[in-house]
């Protein structure tokens, strides 16, 4: 089962704070599945981009597409290491402080990746590009997208953090998970989604993935 939304959000807020983390060993590398991109009658312009969904992240480059399942945390981490050219020191999140979680985070300037031993990956996207490589959702939403673009892509309100009457946390690509119960929508089946955090009517970060049914 996925970690809860608030737990994943804690990653982006607490990582790197002195006194709340412990240095961790680098986990073993994973594997990346490669598939050829769709062909066409004309020679396409070479592209390099990343696309994120609820189940996987794809990396199109050098005439091929690498598809990595989010459940394969080690391979997701290896992908971001490859794109950035280095692996930062891993730190363990304590949540609440003083209670180790077994969840280790790796922070670059444009993305934070969280993995546990042989577990899935969660990550927080902080920029429209990762070391120059564009990254967006399957709906075409990226950090920097406007609220109107997000609404057009199809979202539901999730949270109004500043209580101004306008949701600043929006759920994109919601998918029901049978056998679960939503913790924020009474009577509804739980759902998983990509969480868009908006400030000033612009997407500031994207949390991949999130859900409304997990407990810590």
PDB file of C-alpha atoms in Angstrom:
ATOM      1  CA  UNK A   1       0.000   0.000   0.000  1.00  0.00           C
ATOM      2  CA  UNK A   2       1.153   3.508  -0.777  1.00  0.00           C
ATOM      3  CA  UNK A   3       2.186   5.912   1.941  1.00  0.00           C
ATOM      4  CA  UNK A   4      -0.384   8.534   2.857  1.00  0.00           C
ATOM      5  CA  UNK A   5      -0.541  11.937   1.214  1.00  0.00           C
ATOM      6  CA  UNK A   6       0.504  13.826   4.324  1.00  0.00           C
ATOM      7  CA  UNK A   7       3.482  11.508   4.760  1.00  0.00           C
ATOM      8  CA  UNK A   8       4.658  12.179   1.222  1.00  0.00           C
ATOM      9  CA  UNK A   9       4.146  15.922   1.715  1.00  0.00           C
ATOM     10  CA  UNK A  10       6.302  15.694   4.833  1.00  0.00           C
ATOM     11  CA  UNK A  11       9.135  14.532   2.600  1.00  0.00           C
ATOM     12  CA  UNK A  12       9.175  17.795   0.668  1.00  0.00           C
ATOM     13  CA  UNK A  13       8.883  19.916   3.802  1.00  0.00           C
ATOM     14  CA  UNK A  14      11.370  18.211   6.128  1.00  0.00           C
ATOM     15  CA  UNK A  15      14.093  16.762   3.918  1.00  0.00           C
ATOM     16  CA  UNK A  16      17.437  18.358   4.575  1.00  0.00           C
ATOM     17  CA  UNK A  17      16.539  19.858   7.966  1.00  0.00           C
ATOM     18  CA  UNK A  18      19.289  19.344  10.521  1.00  0.00           C
ATOM     19  CA  UNK A  19      18.341  17.103  13.400  1.00  0.00           C
ATOM     20  CA  UNK A  20      15.551  15.353  11.485  1.00  0.00           C
ATOM     21  CA  UNK A  21      17.524  13.105   9.175  1.00  0.00           C
ATOM     22  CA  UNK A  22      20.268  10.510   9.244  1.00  0.00           C
ATOM     23  CA  UNK A  23      22.739   9.686   6.474  1.00  0.00           C
ATOM     24  CA  UNK A  24      21.843   6.426   4.734  1.00  0.00           C
ATOM     25  CA  UNK A  25      23.662   4.066   2.435  1.00  0.00           C
ATOM     26  CA  UNK A  26      22.920   4.175  -1.266  1.00  0.00           C
ATOM     27  CA  UNK A  27      20.437   1.396  -2.210  1.00  0.00           C
ATOM     28  CA  UNK A  28      21.274  -1.104  -4.976  1.00  0.00           C
ATOM     29  CA  UNK A  29      20.502  -0.054  -8.528  1.00  0.00           C
ATOM     30  CA  UNK A  30      17.444  -1.298 -10.368  1.00  0.00           C
ATOM     31  CA  UNK A  31      16.554  -2.141 -13.911  1.00  0.00           C
ATOM     32  CA  UNK A  32      14.988  -0.013 -16.622  1.00  0.00           C
ATOM     33  CA  UNK A  33      12.826  -1.479 -19.371  1.00  0.00           C
ATOM     34  CA  UNK A  34      13.416   0.019 -22.801  1.00  0.00           C
ATOM     35  CA  UNK A  35      10.936   0.077 -25.681  1.00  0.00           C
ATOM     36  CA  UNK A  36      11.200   1.710 -29.107  1.00  0.00           C
ATOM     37  CA  UNK A  37       9.149   4.888 -29.625  1.00  0.00           C
ATOM     38  CA  UNK A  38       6.277   4.968 -32.129  1.00  0.00           C
ATOM     39  CA  UNK A  39       7.434   5.154 -35.741  1.00  0.00           C
ATOM     40  CA  UNK A  40       6.140   7.451 -38.472  1.00  0.00           C
ATOM     41  CA  UNK A  41       6.628   7.894 -42.193  1.00  0.00           C
ATOM     42  CA  UNK A  42       8.801  10.968 -41.685  1.00  0.00           C
ATOM     43  CA  UNK A  43      12.003  11.290 -39.681  1.00  0.00           C
ATOM     44  CA  UNK A  44      11.049  12.822 -36.318  1.00  0.00           C
ATOM     45  CA  UNK A  45      13.010  15.560 -34.640  1.00  0.00           C
ATOM     46  CA  UNK A  46      15.069  14.032 -31.797  1.00  0.00           C
ATOM     47  CA  UNK A  47      13.371  14.662 -28.475  1.00  0.00           C
ATOM     48  CA  UNK A  48      14.232  14.209 -24.836  1.00  0.00           C
ATOM     49  CA  UNK A  49      11.464  14.321 -22.272  1.00  0.00           C
ATOM     50  CA  UNK A  50       9.955  12.606 -19.253  1.00  0.00           C
ATOM     51  CA  UNK A  51       6.279  11.763 -18.781  1.00  0.00           C
ATOM     52  CA  UNK A  52       4.761  10.772 -15.451  1.00  0.00           C
ATOM     53  CA  UNK A  53       1.630   8.783 -14.676  1.00  0.00           C
ATOM     54  CA  UNK A  54       0.134   6.922 -11.745  1.00  0.00           C
ATOM     55  CA  UNK A  55       2.004   3.703 -12.458  1.00  0.00           C
ATOM     56  CA  UNK A  56       5.201   4.663 -14.241  1.00  0.00           C
ATOM     57  CA  UNK A  57       7.563   7.324 -15.505  1.00  0.00           C
ATOM     58  CA  UNK A  58       8.820   7.222 -19.076  1.00  0.00           C
ATOM     59  CA  UNK A  59      12.003   8.783 -20.429  1.00  0.00           C
ATOM     60  CA  UNK A  60      12.199   9.368 -24.156  1.00  0.00           C
ATOM     61  CA  UNK A  61      15.757   9.902 -25.391  1.00  0.00           C
ATOM     62  CA  UNK A  62      18.242   8.790 -28.032  1.00  0.00           C
ATOM     63  CA  UNK A  63      15.552   7.231 -30.191  1.00  0.00           C
ATOM     64  CA  UNK A  64      14.037   5.025 -27.492  1.00  0.00           C
ATOM     65  CA  UNK A  65      11.634   5.177 -24.577  1.00  0.00           C
ATOM     66  CA  UNK A  66      12.566   3.813 -21.141  1.00  0.00           C
ATOM     67  CA  UNK A  67       9.521   2.949 -19.004  1.00  0.00           C
ATOM     68  CA  UNK A  68      10.038   2.505 -15.254  1.00  0.00           C
ATOM     69  CA  UNK A  69       7.348   1.280 -12.870  1.00  0.00           C
ATOM     70  CA  UNK A  70       6.932   3.416  -9.764  1.00  0.00           C
ATOM     71  CA  UNK A  71       6.757   0.209  -7.732  1.00  0.00           C
ATOM     72  CA  UNK A  72      10.416  -0.357  -8.670  1.00  0.00           C
ATOM     73  CA  UNK A  73      11.859   2.315  -6.406  1.00  0.00           C
ATOM     74  CA  UNK A  74      15.494   1.458  -7.067  1.00  0.00           C
ATOM     75  CA  UNK A  75      15.046   1.866 -10.820  1.00  0.00           C
ATOM     76  CA  UNK A  76      13.227   5.176 -10.433  1.00  0.00           C
ATOM     77  CA  UNK A  77      16.118   6.413  -8.309  1.00  0.00           C
ATOM     78  CA  UNK A  78      18.600   5.133 -10.896  1.00  0.00           C
ATOM     79  CA  UNK A  79      16.742   7.036 -13.620  1.00  0.00           C
ATOM     80  CA  UNK A  80      17.012  10.372 -11.825  1.00  0.00           C
ATOM     81  CA  UNK A  81      20.637   9.653 -10.977  1.00  0.00           C
ATOM     82  CA  UNK A  82      21.351   9.042 -14.674  1.00  0.00           C
ATOM     83  CA  UNK A  83      19.614  12.246 -15.784  1.00  0.00           C
ATOM     84  CA  UNK A  84      21.253  14.398 -13.112  1.00  0.00           C
ATOM     85  CA  UNK A  85      24.669  12.802 -13.440  1.00  0.00           C
ATOM     86  CA  UNK A  86      25.146  12.105  -9.728  1.00  0.00           C
ATOM     87  CA  UNK A  87      23.426  10.649  -6.673  1.00  0.00           C
ATOM     88  CA  UNK A  88      23.142  12.911  -3.618  1.00  0.00           C
ATOM     89  CA  UNK A  89      23.633  11.564  -0.121  1.00  0.00           C
ATOM     90  CA  UNK A  90      20.576   9.710   1.094  1.00  0.00           C
ATOM     91  CA  UNK A  91      18.875  10.841   4.298  1.00  0.00           C
ATOM     92  CA  UNK A  92      16.322   9.057   6.423  1.00  0.00           C
ATOM     93  CA  UNK A  93      13.108  10.860   7.283  1.00  0.00           C
ATOM     94  CA  UNK A  94      11.997  10.844  10.910  1.00  0.00           C
ATOM     95  CA  UNK A  95       8.245  11.373  11.132  1.00  0.00           C
ATOM     96  CA  UNK A  96       7.480  12.614  13.660  1.00  0.00           C
ATOM     97  CA  UNK A  97      10.979  13.745  14.693  1.00  0.00           C
ATOM     98  CA  UNK A  98      12.776  11.024  16.613  1.00  0.00           C
ATOM     99  CA  UNK A  99      10.937   8.180  14.889  1.00  0.00           C
ATOM    100  CA  UNK A 100      12.851   6.692  11.915  1.00  0.00           C
ATOM    101  CA  UNK A 101      10.570   5.642   9.082  1.00  0.00           C
ATOM    102  CA  UNK A 102      12.843   3.506   6.918  1.00  0.00           C
ATOM    103  CA  UNK A 103      12.109   5.970   4.107  1.00  0.00           C
ATOM    104  CA  UNK A 104      15.188   7.520   2.506  1.00  0.00           C
ATOM    105  CA  UNK A 105      15.178  10.678   0.440  1.00  0.00           C
ATOM    106  CA  UNK A 106      17.535  11.869  -2.283  1.00  0.00           C
ATOM    107  CA  UNK A 107      17.314  15.552  -3.079  1.00  0.00           C
ATOM    108  CA  UNK A 108      18.411  17.319  -6.235  1.00  0.00           C
ATOM    109  CA  UNK A 109      17.545  20.970  -6.843  1.00  0.00           C
ATOM    110  CA  UNK A 110      14.630  20.059  -9.110  1.00  0.00           C
ATOM    111  CA  UNK A 111      13.292  16.794  -7.696  1.00  0.00           C
ATOM    112  CA  UNK A 112      13.123  14.902  -4.403  1.00  0.00           C
ATOM    113  CA  UNK A 113      12.905  11.105  -4.595  1.00  0.00           C
ATOM    114  CA  UNK A 114      11.833   8.957  -1.643  1.00  0.00           C
ATOM    115  CA  UNK A 115      12.413   5.196  -1.535  1.00  0.00           C
ATOM    116  CA  UNK A 116      12.499   2.425   1.025  1.00  0.00           C
ATOM    117  CA  UNK A 117      14.342  -0.873   0.831  1.00  0.00           C
ATOM    118  CA  UNK A 118      12.863  -2.856  -2.068  1.00  0.00           C
ATOM    119  CA  UNK A 119       9.809  -0.584  -1.990  1.00  0.00           C
ATOM    120  CA  UNK A 120       8.094   1.833  -4.360  1.00  0.00           C
ATOM    121  CA  UNK A 121       9.223   5.345  -5.163  1.00  0.00           C
ATOM    122  CA  UNK A 122       7.493   8.622  -4.433  1.00  0.00           C
ATOM    123  CA  UNK A 123       8.860  11.870  -5.757  1.00  0.00           C
ATOM    124  CA  UNK A 124       8.199  15.591  -5.662  1.00  0.00           C
ATOM    125  CA  UNK A 125       8.811  17.560  -8.844  1.00  0.00           C
ATOM    126  CA  UNK A 126       9.944  21.144  -8.197  1.00  0.00           C
ATOM    127  CA  UNK A 127      10.772  22.342 -11.724  1.00  0.00           C
ATOM    128  CA  UNK A 128       9.443  22.047 -15.292  1.00  0.00           C
ATOM    129  CA  UNK A 129      12.737  20.384 -16.220  1.00  0.00           C
ATOM    130  CA  UNK A 130      15.139  17.931 -14.592  1.00  0.00           C
ATOM    131  CA  UNK A 131      18.689  18.924 -15.553  1.00  0.00           C
ATOM    132  CA  UNK A 132      17.271  20.402 -18.753  1.00  0.00           C
ATOM    133  CA  UNK A 133      14.937  17.491 -19.547  1.00  0.00           C
ATOM    134  CA  UNK A 134      11.247  18.552 -19.670  1.00  0.00           C
ATOM    135  CA  UNK A 135       8.985  16.598 -17.312  1.00  0.00           C
ATOM    136  CA  UNK A 136       5.204  16.635 -17.381  1.00  0.00           C
ATOM    137  CA  UNK A 137       2.160  14.480 -16.672  1.00  0.00           C
ATOM    138  CA  UNK A 138       0.421  12.432 -19.341  1.00  0.00           C
ATOM    139  CA  UNK A 139      -2.123  15.275 -19.474  1.00  0.00           C
ATOM    140  CA  UNK A 140       0.623  17.769 -20.326  1.00  0.00           C
ATOM    141  CA  UNK A 141       0.733  19.462 -16.899  1.00  0.00           C
ATOM    142  CA  UNK A 142       4.107  20.605 -15.536  1.00  0.00           C
ATOM    143  CA  UNK A 143       5.464  22.809 -12.783  1.00  0.00           C
ATOM    144  CA  UNK A 144       4.657  26.308 -14.016  1.00  0.00           C
ATOM    145  CA  UNK A 145       1.345  25.346 -15.638  1.00  0.00           C
ATOM    146  CA  UNK A 146      -1.511  27.752 -14.936  1.00  0.00           C
ATOM    147  CA  UNK A 147      -4.629  26.984 -12.924  1.00  0.00           C
ATOM    148  CA  UNK A 148      -6.723  27.301 -16.087  1.00  0.00           C
ATOM    149  CA  UNK A 149      -4.559  24.673 -17.816  1.00  0.00           C
ATOM    150  CA  UNK A 150      -4.906  22.382 -14.813  1.00  0.00           C
ATOM    151  CA  UNK A 151      -8.685  22.780 -14.705  1.00  0.00           C
ATOM    152  CA  UNK A 152      -8.890  22.059 -18.428  1.00  0.00           C
ATOM    153  CA  UNK A 153      -6.909  18.844 -17.862  1.00  0.00           C
ATOM    154  CA  UNK A 154      -9.549  17.609 -15.407  1.00  0.00           C
ATOM    155  CA  UNK A 155      -8.921  17.828 -11.656  1.00  0.00           C
ATOM    156  CA  UNK A 156     -10.856  17.761  -8.413  1.00  0.00           C
ATOM    157  CA  UNK A 157     -10.313  19.951  -5.379  1.00  0.00           C
ATOM    158  CA  UNK A 158      -8.387  18.219  -2.627  1.00  0.00           C
ATOM    159  CA  UNK A 159      -7.335  20.793  -0.045  1.00  0.00           C
ATOM    160  CA  UNK A 160      -7.595  24.518   0.640  1.00  0.00           C
ATOM    161  CA  UNK A 161      -4.468  24.997   2.743  1.00  0.00           C
ATOM    162  CA  UNK A 162      -4.785  28.763   3.263  1.00  0.00           C
ATOM    163  CA  UNK A 163      -8.580  28.730   3.776  1.00  0.00           C
ATOM    164  CA  UNK A 164      -9.236  31.387   1.159  1.00  0.00           C
ATOM    165  CA  UNK A 165     -12.070  29.442  -0.426  1.00  0.00           C
ATOM    166  CA  UNK A 166      -9.987  28.307  -3.416  1.00  0.00           C
ATOM    167  CA  UNK A 167      -8.347  24.867  -3.444  1.00  0.00           C
ATOM    168  CA  UNK A 168      -4.564  25.000  -3.739  1.00  0.00           C
ATOM    169  CA  UNK A 169      -4.055  21.217  -3.722  1.00  0.00           C
ATOM    170  CA  UNK A 170      -5.689  19.532  -6.710  1.00  0.00           C
ATOM    171  CA  UNK A 171      -5.979  15.839  -7.608  1.00  0.00           C
ATOM    172  CA  UNK A 172      -5.151  14.997 -11.218  1.00  0.00           C
ATOM    173  CA  UNK A 173      -5.975  11.705 -12.923  1.00  0.00           C
ATOM    174  CA  UNK A 174      -7.917  10.246  -9.984  1.00  0.00           C
ATOM    175  CA  UNK A 175      -8.410   6.478 -10.083  1.00  0.00           C
ATOM    176  CA  UNK A 176     -10.529   4.549  -7.608  1.00  0.00           C
ATOM    177  CA  UNK A 177      -8.840   1.771  -5.647  1.00  0.00           C
ATOM    178  CA  UNK A 178     -11.362  -1.002  -4.840  1.00  0.00           C
ATOM    179  CA  UNK A 179     -11.433  -2.139  -1.227  1.00  0.00           C
ATOM    180  CA  UNK A 180     -10.380   1.248   0.170  1.00  0.00           C
ATOM    181  CA  UNK A 181     -12.329   4.123   1.695  1.00  0.00           C
ATOM    182  CA  UNK A 182     -11.590   7.773   1.159  1.00  0.00           C
ATOM    183  CA  UNK A 183     -10.500   9.605   4.303  1.00  0.00           C
ATOM    184  CA  UNK A 184     -11.588  13.019   3.012  1.00  0.00           C
ATOM    185  CA  UNK A 185     -14.762  12.175   1.042  1.00  0.00           C
ATOM    186  CA  UNK A 186     -17.224  10.412   3.281  1.00  0.00           C
ATOM    187  CA  UNK A 187     -18.890   7.457   1.582  1.00  0.00           C
ATOM    188  CA  UNK A 188     -16.538   7.374  -1.406  1.00  0.00           C
ATOM    189  CA  UNK A 189     -14.108   4.689  -2.486  1.00  0.00           C
ATOM    190  CA  UNK A 190     -10.480   5.728  -1.983  1.00  0.00           C
ATOM    191  CA  UNK A 191      -8.547   7.085  -4.946  1.00  0.00           C
ATOM    192  CA  UNK A 192      -4.968   7.553  -6.054  1.00  0.00           C
ATOM    193  CA  UNK A 193      -3.837  10.517  -8.111  1.00  0.00           C
ATOM    194  CA  UNK A 194      -1.079  12.988  -8.879  1.00  0.00           C
ATOM    195  CA  UNK A 195      -1.194  15.908  -6.462  1.00  0.00           C
ATOM    196  CA  UNK A 196      -0.718  19.399  -7.872  1.00  0.00           C
ATOM    197  CA  UNK A 197       0.249  22.087  -5.350  1.00  0.00           C
ATOM    198  CA  UNK A 198      -0.677  25.543  -6.605  1.00  0.00           C
ATOM    199  CA  UNK A 199       0.425  28.951  -5.360  1.00  0.00           C
ATOM    200  CA  UNK A 200      -0.484  32.182  -7.097  1.00  0.00           C
ATOM    201  CA  UNK A 201      -2.527  30.250  -9.689  1.00  0.00           C
ATOM    202  CA  UNK A 202       0.603  28.430 -10.871  1.00  0.00           C
ATOM    203  CA  UNK A 203       1.666  24.827 -10.223  1.00  0.00           C
ATOM    204  CA  UNK A 204       4.583  24.961  -7.788  1.00  0.00           C
ATOM    205  CA  UNK A 205       5.156  21.239  -7.267  1.00  0.00           C
ATOM    206  CA  UNK A 206       3.785  17.867  -8.306  1.00  0.00           C
ATOM    207  CA  UNK A 207       3.690  14.946  -5.863  1.00  0.00           C
ATOM    208  CA  UNK A 208       3.855  11.539  -7.526  1.00  0.00           C
ATOM    209  CA  UNK A 209       1.794   9.597  -6.566  1.00  0.00           C
ATOM    210  CA  UNK A 210      -0.648  10.459  -3.766  1.00  0.00           C
ATOM    211  CA  UNK A 211      -3.864   8.992  -2.429  1.00  0.00           C
ATOM    212  CA  UNK A 212      -6.685   9.759   0.004  1.00  0.00           C
ATOM    213  CA  UNK A 213      -6.979   6.436   1.826  1.00  0.00           C
ATOM    214  CA  UNK A 214      -3.613   5.425   3.341  1.00  0.00           C
ATOM    215  CA  UNK A 215      -2.692   5.853   6.960  1.00  0.00           C
ATOM    216  CA  UNK A 216       0.904   6.314   8.108  1.00  0.00           C
TER     217      UNK A 216
END
